[in-house]
């Protein structure tokens, strides 16, 4: 379940070095080379999955608990006041490495604004129509 051409497969399996803060049989957690803030980490499964839709149930059932463990360690060790979990799926959503990964981004008091958007507007009618539309996709 590895892709020969995937840099995160190589990093996750120790073929390319990275600053590792956690490792077990299924995951490696590393520091991002281009951090959004001090301590920005990436949770990488050791097996190759292109994105969230490709992930198997075993990995997806563990990844959120691991993110909580990393976030708690960051609050304790780095003194961040909170953290964001970011997980991009698809080029249009900002994904640049097509091996599933979850960003854990420490947030510091007085730090820069990030991971935010300008709230739009919508009517109740529009929201009801959209909910019906997405419900069809669940069938
Ligand atoms: P994406 O945009 O796909 O959600 O996130 C990819 C992330 O991987 C980026 O934040 C980028 O800085 C990081 N990254 C890309 N290549 C490497 C690498 O070789 N080593 C490490 N540690 N991080 C990388
Ligand atoms: Zn991979």
PDB file of C-alpha atoms and ligand atoms in Angstrom:
ATOM      1  CA  UNK A   1       0.000   0.000   0.000  1.00  0.00           C
ATOM      2  CA  UNK A   2       2.837   2.398  -0.860  1.00  0.00           C
ATOM      3  CA  UNK A   3       3.328   4.558  -3.906  1.00  0.00           C
ATOM      4  CA  UNK A   4       6.906   4.556  -5.220  1.00  0.00           C
ATOM      5  CA  UNK A   5       6.591   8.122  -6.452  1.00  0.00           C
ATOM      6  CA  UNK A   6       5.072   9.600  -3.296  1.00  0.00           C
ATOM      7  CA  UNK A   7       7.283  11.749  -1.074  1.00  0.00           C
ATOM      8  CA  UNK A   8       5.040  11.295   1.981  1.00  0.00           C
ATOM      9  CA  UNK A   9       5.225   7.479   1.597  1.00  0.00           C
ATOM     10  CA  UNK A  10       9.002   7.828   1.730  1.00  0.00           C
ATOM     11  CA  UNK A  11       8.908  10.184   4.735  1.00  0.00           C
ATOM     12  CA  UNK A  12       6.269   8.167   6.623  1.00  0.00           C
ATOM     13  CA  UNK A  13       8.298   4.988   6.201  1.00  0.00           C
ATOM     14  CA  UNK A  14      11.615   6.569   7.162  1.00  0.00           C
ATOM     15  CA  UNK A  15      13.279   6.536   3.711  1.00  0.00           C
ATOM     16  CA  UNK A  16      13.557  10.343   3.711  1.00  0.00           C
ATOM     17  CA  UNK A  17      14.331  12.001   7.051  1.00  0.00           C
ATOM     18  CA  UNK A  18      11.914  14.406   8.713  1.00  0.00           C
ATOM     19  CA  UNK A  19      11.643  15.889  12.208  1.00  0.00           C
ATOM     20  CA  UNK A  20       9.445  13.229  13.804  1.00  0.00           C
ATOM     21  CA  UNK A  21       7.499  13.896  16.986  1.00  0.00           C
ATOM     22  CA  UNK A  22       5.474  10.667  17.099  1.00  0.00           C
ATOM     23  CA  UNK A  23       5.543   7.260  15.422  1.00  0.00           C
ATOM     24  CA  UNK A  24       3.637   3.990  15.748  1.00  0.00           C
ATOM     25  CA  UNK A  25       2.905   1.049  13.414  1.00  0.00           C
ATOM     26  CA  UNK A  26       0.424   3.032  11.311  1.00  0.00           C
ATOM     27  CA  UNK A  27       1.403   6.703  11.554  1.00  0.00           C
ATOM     28  CA  UNK A  28       4.321   9.099  11.591  1.00  0.00           C
ATOM     29  CA  UNK A  29       3.818  12.688  12.753  1.00  0.00           C
ATOM     30  CA  UNK A  30       6.360  15.177  11.421  1.00  0.00           C
ATOM     31  CA  UNK A  31       6.973  18.906  11.439  1.00  0.00           C
ATOM     32  CA  UNK A  32       5.939  20.759   8.286  1.00  0.00           C
ATOM     33  CA  UNK A  33       8.873  22.167   6.265  1.00  0.00           C
ATOM     34  CA  UNK A  34       6.901  25.335   5.513  1.00  0.00           C
ATOM     35  CA  UNK A  35       5.165  25.928   8.845  1.00  0.00           C
ATOM     36  CA  UNK A  36       2.133  28.201   9.208  1.00  0.00           C
ATOM     37  CA  UNK A  37       3.139  28.655  12.868  1.00  0.00           C
ATOM     38  CA  UNK A  38       5.814  27.330  15.240  1.00  0.00           C
ATOM     39  CA  UNK A  39       5.274  23.580  15.679  1.00  0.00           C
ATOM     40  CA  UNK A  40       2.986  23.034  12.650  1.00  0.00           C
ATOM     41  CA  UNK A  41       2.763  19.242  12.345  1.00  0.00           C
ATOM     42  CA  UNK A  42       1.523  16.759   9.751  1.00  0.00           C
ATOM     43  CA  UNK A  43      -0.054  13.414  10.625  1.00  0.00           C
ATOM     44  CA  UNK A  44       0.889  10.889   7.929  1.00  0.00           C
ATOM     45  CA  UNK A  45      -0.444   7.337   7.672  1.00  0.00           C
ATOM     46  CA  UNK A  46       2.342   4.928   6.661  1.00  0.00           C
ATOM     47  CA  UNK A  47       0.164   3.409   3.941  1.00  0.00           C
ATOM     48  CA  UNK A  48      -0.656   5.464   0.864  1.00  0.00           C
ATOM     49  CA  UNK A  49      -4.131   7.010   0.568  1.00  0.00           C
ATOM     50  CA  UNK A  50      -4.598   9.902  -1.838  1.00  0.00           C
ATOM     51  CA  UNK A  51      -7.096  11.775   0.324  1.00  0.00           C
ATOM     52  CA  UNK A  52      -9.910  11.386   2.869  1.00  0.00           C
ATOM     53  CA  UNK A  53     -12.178   9.611   0.379  1.00  0.00           C
ATOM     54  CA  UNK A  54      -9.458   7.015  -0.206  1.00  0.00           C
ATOM     55  CA  UNK A  55      -8.758   6.361   3.490  1.00  0.00           C
ATOM     56  CA  UNK A  56      -9.569   2.957   4.999  1.00  0.00           C
ATOM     57  CA  UNK A  57     -11.794   2.653   8.077  1.00  0.00           C
ATOM     58  CA  UNK A  58      -8.981   1.521  10.364  1.00  0.00           C
ATOM     59  CA  UNK A  59      -6.910   4.638   9.721  1.00  0.00           C
ATOM     60  CA  UNK A  60      -9.810   7.073   9.692  1.00  0.00           C
ATOM     61  CA  UNK A  61     -11.084   5.747  13.037  1.00  0.00           C
ATOM     62  CA  UNK A  62      -7.721   6.553  14.676  1.00  0.00           C
ATOM     63  CA  UNK A  63      -6.649   9.806  13.081  1.00  0.00           C
ATOM     64  CA  UNK A  64      -8.833  12.176  15.108  1.00  0.00           C
ATOM     65  CA  UNK A  65      -7.742  10.680  18.432  1.00  0.00           C
ATOM     66  CA  UNK A  66      -4.129  11.049  17.315  1.00  0.00           C
ATOM     67  CA  UNK A  67      -4.747  14.681  16.345  1.00  0.00           C
ATOM     68  CA  UNK A  68      -6.147  15.321  19.843  1.00  0.00           C
ATOM     69  CA  UNK A  69      -3.059  13.736  21.412  1.00  0.00           C
ATOM     70  CA  UNK A  70      -0.742  15.918  19.311  1.00  0.00           C
ATOM     71  CA  UNK A  71      -2.787  19.068  19.965  1.00  0.00           C
ATOM     72  CA  UNK A  72      -2.750  18.407  23.725  1.00  0.00           C
ATOM     73  CA  UNK A  73       1.045  17.873  23.621  1.00  0.00           C
ATOM     74  CA  UNK A  74       1.472  21.165  21.746  1.00  0.00           C
ATOM     75  CA  UNK A  75      -0.563  23.079  24.342  1.00  0.00           C
ATOM     76  CA  UNK A  76       1.531  21.538  27.126  1.00  0.00           C
ATOM     77  CA  UNK A  77       4.956  21.888  25.518  1.00  0.00           C
ATOM     78  CA  UNK A  78       4.778  24.946  23.239  1.00  0.00           C
ATOM     79  CA  UNK A  79       2.328  27.035  25.233  1.00  0.00           C
ATOM     80  CA  UNK A  80      -0.027  27.555  22.303  1.00  0.00           C
ATOM     81  CA  UNK A  81      -3.534  28.616  23.309  1.00  0.00           C
ATOM     82  CA  UNK A  82      -5.279  26.373  20.768  1.00  0.00           C
ATOM     83  CA  UNK A  83      -4.786  24.630  17.443  1.00  0.00           C
ATOM     84  CA  UNK A  84      -6.455  24.101  14.079  1.00  0.00           C
ATOM     85  CA  UNK A  85      -6.917  20.806  12.299  1.00  0.00           C
ATOM     86  CA  UNK A  86      -6.764  21.303   8.529  1.00  0.00           C
ATOM     87  CA  UNK A  87      -7.180  18.533   5.997  1.00  0.00           C
ATOM     88  CA  UNK A  88      -7.257  19.445   2.304  1.00  0.00           C
ATOM     89  CA  UNK A  89      -8.905  17.214  -0.310  1.00  0.00           C
ATOM     90  CA  UNK A  90      -8.295  18.014  -3.968  1.00  0.00           C
ATOM     91  CA  UNK A  91      -6.187  20.616  -5.722  1.00  0.00           C
ATOM     92  CA  UNK A  92      -9.026  23.140  -5.655  1.00  0.00           C
ATOM     93  CA  UNK A  93      -9.094  22.813  -1.856  1.00  0.00           C
ATOM     94  CA  UNK A  94      -5.359  23.510  -1.583  1.00  0.00           C
ATOM     95  CA  UNK A  95      -4.047  19.939  -1.479  1.00  0.00           C
ATOM     96  CA  UNK A  96      -0.517  19.874  -2.892  1.00  0.00           C
ATOM     97  CA  UNK A  97       0.707  16.448  -1.717  1.00  0.00           C
ATOM     98  CA  UNK A  98      -1.634  13.647  -2.724  1.00  0.00           C
ATOM     99  CA  UNK A  99      -0.984  11.372   0.233  1.00  0.00           C
ATOM    100  CA  UNK A 100      -3.611  11.874   2.970  1.00  0.00           C
ATOM    101  CA  UNK A 101      -2.330  14.086   5.774  1.00  0.00           C
ATOM    102  CA  UNK A 102      -3.832  16.132   8.569  1.00  0.00           C
ATOM    103  CA  UNK A 103      -2.283  19.445   9.552  1.00  0.00           C
ATOM    104  CA  UNK A 104      -2.133  20.265  13.270  1.00  0.00           C
ATOM    105  CA  UNK A 105      -1.433  23.991  13.476  1.00  0.00           C
ATOM    106  CA  UNK A 106      -0.676  25.533  16.876  1.00  0.00           C
ATOM    107  CA  UNK A 107      -2.314  28.915  17.497  1.00  0.00           C
ATOM    108  CA  UNK A 108      -0.720  31.470  19.803  1.00  0.00           C
ATOM    109  CA  UNK A 109      -2.312  34.405  21.627  1.00  0.00           C
ATOM    110  CA  UNK A 110      -1.781  37.518  19.474  1.00  0.00           C
ATOM    111  CA  UNK A 111      -0.656  35.394  16.493  1.00  0.00           C
ATOM    112  CA  UNK A 112      -1.743  36.053  12.904  1.00  0.00           C
ATOM    113  CA  UNK A 113      -5.270  35.331  11.736  1.00  0.00           C
ATOM    114  CA  UNK A 114      -5.398  32.223   9.538  1.00  0.00           C
ATOM    115  CA  UNK A 115      -7.735  29.416   8.520  1.00  0.00           C
ATOM    116  CA  UNK A 116     -10.652  31.845   8.321  1.00  0.00           C
ATOM    117  CA  UNK A 117     -13.129  33.081   5.736  1.00  0.00           C
ATOM    118  CA  UNK A 118     -15.495  35.969   5.147  1.00  0.00           C
ATOM    119  CA  UNK A 119     -18.970  34.683   6.130  1.00  0.00           C
ATOM    120  CA  UNK A 120     -21.408  34.853   3.206  1.00  0.00           C
ATOM    121  CA  UNK A 121     -25.189  35.172   3.384  1.00  0.00           C
ATOM    122  CA  UNK A 122     -27.930  32.696   2.607  1.00  0.00           C
ATOM    123  CA  UNK A 123     -31.696  32.508   3.053  1.00  0.00           C
ATOM    124  CA  UNK A 124     -33.445  29.724   4.944  1.00  0.00           C
ATOM    125  CA  UNK A 125     -34.992  28.642   1.639  1.00  0.00           C
ATOM    126  CA  UNK A 126     -31.599  28.365  -0.058  1.00  0.00           C
ATOM    127  CA  UNK A 127     -30.187  26.377   2.848  1.00  0.00           C
ATOM    128  CA  UNK A 128     -33.161  23.976   2.787  1.00  0.00           C
ATOM    129  CA  UNK A 129     -32.709  23.418  -0.984  1.00  0.00           C
ATOM    130  CA  UNK A 130     -28.967  22.807  -0.563  1.00  0.00           C
ATOM    131  CA  UNK A 131     -29.552  20.371   2.284  1.00  0.00           C
ATOM    132  CA  UNK A 132     -31.952  18.405   0.058  1.00  0.00           C
ATOM    133  CA  UNK A 133     -29.394  18.437  -2.768  1.00  0.00           C
ATOM    134  CA  UNK A 134     -26.555  17.098  -0.587  1.00  0.00           C
ATOM    135  CA  UNK A 135     -28.894  14.504   0.984  1.00  0.00           C
ATOM    136  CA  UNK A 136     -29.358  13.028  -2.512  1.00  0.00           C
ATOM    137  CA  UNK A 137     -25.575  12.598  -2.694  1.00  0.00           C
ATOM    138  CA  UNK A 138     -25.717  10.496   0.488  1.00  0.00           C
ATOM    139  CA  UNK A 139     -28.049   7.938  -1.112  1.00  0.00           C
TER     140      UNK A 139
HETATM  141  P1  LIG B   1      -1.313  20.337   1.555  1.00  0.00           P
HETATM  142  O1  LIG B   1      -1.225  21.681   0.882  1.00  0.00           O
HETATM  143  O2  LIG B   1      -1.189  19.203   0.560  1.00  0.00           O
HETATM  144  O3  LIG B   1      -2.486  20.189   2.475  1.00  0.00           O
HETATM  145  O4  LIG B   1      -0.058  20.284   2.530  1.00  0.00           O
HETATM  146  C1  LIG B   1       1.207  19.837   2.162  1.00  0.00           C
HETATM  147  C2  LIG B   1       2.156  20.308   3.250  1.00  0.00           C
HETATM  148  O5  LIG B   1       3.325  19.517   3.188  1.00  0.00           O
HETATM  149  C3  LIG B   1       2.597  21.764   3.098  1.00  0.00           C
HETATM  150  O6  LIG B   1       2.253  22.468   4.280  1.00  0.00           O
HETATM  151  C4  LIG B   1       4.099  21.666   2.880  1.00  0.00           C
HETATM  152  O7  LIG B   1       4.808  22.695   3.540  1.00  0.00           O
HETATM  153  C5  LIG B   1       4.434  20.310   3.451  1.00  0.00           C
HETATM  154  N1  LIG B   1       5.550  19.630   2.799  1.00  0.00           N
HETATM  155  C6  LIG B   1       5.702  19.439   1.448  1.00  0.00           C
HETATM  156  N2  LIG B   1       6.813  18.719   1.202  1.00  0.00           N
HETATM  157  C7  LIG B   1       7.358  18.440   2.429  1.00  0.00           C
HETATM  158  C8  LIG B   1       8.538  17.710   2.812  1.00  0.00           C
HETATM  159  O8  LIG B   1       9.306  17.191   2.001  1.00  0.00           O
HETATM  160  N3  LIG B   1       8.775  17.611   4.155  1.00  0.00           N
HETATM  161  C9  LIG B   1       7.946  18.182   5.090  1.00  0.00           C
HETATM  162  N4  LIG B   1       8.285  18.035   6.391  1.00  0.00           N
HETATM  163  N5  LIG B   1       6.844  18.890   4.751  1.00  0.00           N
HETATM  164  C10 LIG B   1       6.560  19.013   3.435  1.00  0.00           C
HETATM  165 ZN1  LIG B   2       2.046   8.148  -0.345  1.00  0.00          ZN
END
